[in-house]
mmCIF file of C-alpha atoms in Angstrom:
data_model
loop_
_atom_site.group_PDB
_atom_site.id
_atom_site.type_symbol
_atom_site.label_atom_id
_atom_site.label_comp_id
_atom_site.label_asym_id
_atom_site.label_seq_id
_atom_site.Cartn_x
_atom_site.Cartn_y
_atom_site.Cartn_z
ATOM 1 C CA UNK A 104 93.191 169.209 264.417
ATOM 2 C CA UNK A 105 96.735 169.546 263.026
ATOM 3 C CA UNK A 106 98.466 172.694 262.030
ATOM 4 C CA UNK A 107 97.993 174.161 258.681
ATOM 5 C CA UNK A 108 101.558 174.060 256.847
ATOM 6 C CA UNK A 109 100.636 176.083 253.542
ATOM 7 C CA UNK A 110 102.663 179.083 254.800
ATOM 8 C CA UNK A 111 105.690 176.892 255.246
ATOM 9 C CA UNK A 112 105.002 175.177 251.910
ATOM 10 C CA UNK A 113 105.183 178.815 250.358
ATOM 11 C CA UNK A 114 108.391 179.851 252.266
ATOM 12 C CA UNK A 115 109.823 176.252 251.073
ATOM 13 C CA UNK A 116 109.102 177.149 247.390
ATOM 14 C CA UNK A 117 110.344 180.872 247.898
ATOM 15 C CA UNK A 118 106.974 182.723 247.275
ATOM 16 C CA UNK A 119 105.034 184.710 249.616
ATOM 17 C CA UNK A 120 102.052 183.223 251.054
ATOM 18 C CA UNK A 121 98.574 184.286 249.609
ATOM 19 C CA UNK A 122 100.329 186.424 246.765
ATOM 20 C CA UNK A 123 100.488 185.679 242.824
ATOM 21 C CA UNK A 124 103.518 184.142 241.434
ATOM 22 C CA UNK A 125 104.484 182.639 237.917
ATOM 23 C CA UNK A 126 104.660 178.864 237.565
ATOM 24 C CA UNK A 127 105.766 176.931 234.401
ATOM 25 C CA UNK A 128 105.353 173.499 233.375
ATOM 26 C CA UNK A 129 105.615 171.777 230.128
ATOM 27 C CA UNK A 130 102.109 171.145 229.306
ATOM 28 C CA UNK A 131 100.480 174.377 230.644
ATOM 29 C CA UNK A 132 103.188 176.678 230.327
ATOM 30 C CA UNK A 133 103.049 179.866 232.375
ATOM 31 C CA UNK A 134 100.169 180.037 234.832
ATOM 32 C CA UNK A 135 99.458 182.867 237.734
ATOM 33 C CA UNK A 136 99.339 181.009 240.900
ATOM 34 C CA UNK A 137 99.255 181.393 244.656
ATOM 35 C CA UNK A 138 99.554 179.377 247.905
ATOM 36 C CA UNK A 139 96.503 179.871 250.356
ATOM 37 C CA UNK A 140 95.766 178.273 253.728
ATOM 38 C CA UNK A 141 93.575 175.881 251.465
ATOM 39 C CA UNK A 142 96.232 174.970 249.023
ATOM 40 C CA UNK A 143 97.611 175.885 245.639
ATOM 41 C CA UNK A 144 95.693 177.650 243.141
ATOM 42 C CA UNK A 145 96.101 178.770 239.616
ATOM 43 C CA UNK A 146 93.944 181.309 237.654
ATOM 44 C CA UNK A 147 91.808 180.144 234.959
ATOM 45 C CA UNK A 148 91.543 183.002 232.635
ATOM 46 C CA UNK A 149 88.908 181.757 230.414
ATOM 47 C CA UNK A 150 86.547 180.998 233.182
ATOM 48 C CA UNK A 151 88.067 183.905 235.296
ATOM 49 C CA UNK A 152 88.379 181.709 238.457
ATOM 50 C CA UNK A 153 90.974 180.449 240.734
ATOM 51 C CA UNK A 154 91.197 176.609 240.651
ATOM 52 C CA UNK A 155 92.698 174.484 243.101
ATOM 53 C CA UNK A 156 95.269 172.308 241.809
ATOM 54 C CA UNK A 157 97.326 169.330 244.199
ATOM 55 C CA UNK A 158 98.740 168.244 241.185
ATOM 56 C CA UNK A 159 100.634 171.232 240.391
ATOM 57 C CA UNK A 160 101.883 171.411 243.809
ATOM 58 C CA UNK A 161 103.373 168.102 243.456
ATOM 59 C CA UNK A 162 104.786 169.095 240.241
ATOM 60 C CA UNK A 163 106.829 172.115 242.025
ATOM 61 C CA UNK A 164 107.930 169.806 244.769
ATOM 62 C CA UNK A 165 109.338 167.124 242.570
ATOM 63 C CA UNK A 166 110.871 169.828 240.009
ATOM 64 C CA UNK A 167 108.504 168.943 237.117
ATOM 65 C CA UNK A 168 107.292 172.250 237.321
ATOM 66 C CA UNK A 169 109.189 175.578 238.255
ATOM 67 C CA UNK A 170 108.544 179.042 239.582
ATOM 68 C CA UNK A 171 109.754 181.827 237.251
ATOM 69 C CA UNK A 172 110.437 185.636 237.717
ATOM 70 C CA UNK A 173 108.208 187.700 235.527
#
């Protein structure tokens, strides 16, 4: 099995692995996110749950979404 690269992805994006950060995109606005060994997740406040979102990861990597300081 291949090595998990999610800690490297977090470092590439300038965030700490498995710690919360704020991301912003045009449609969803500000989201609480974290990158874990299982991927990128955002917190869905209405359901009070973390949801995995590979689309948001793609948006961050291509610049369509950004990480913001709060």
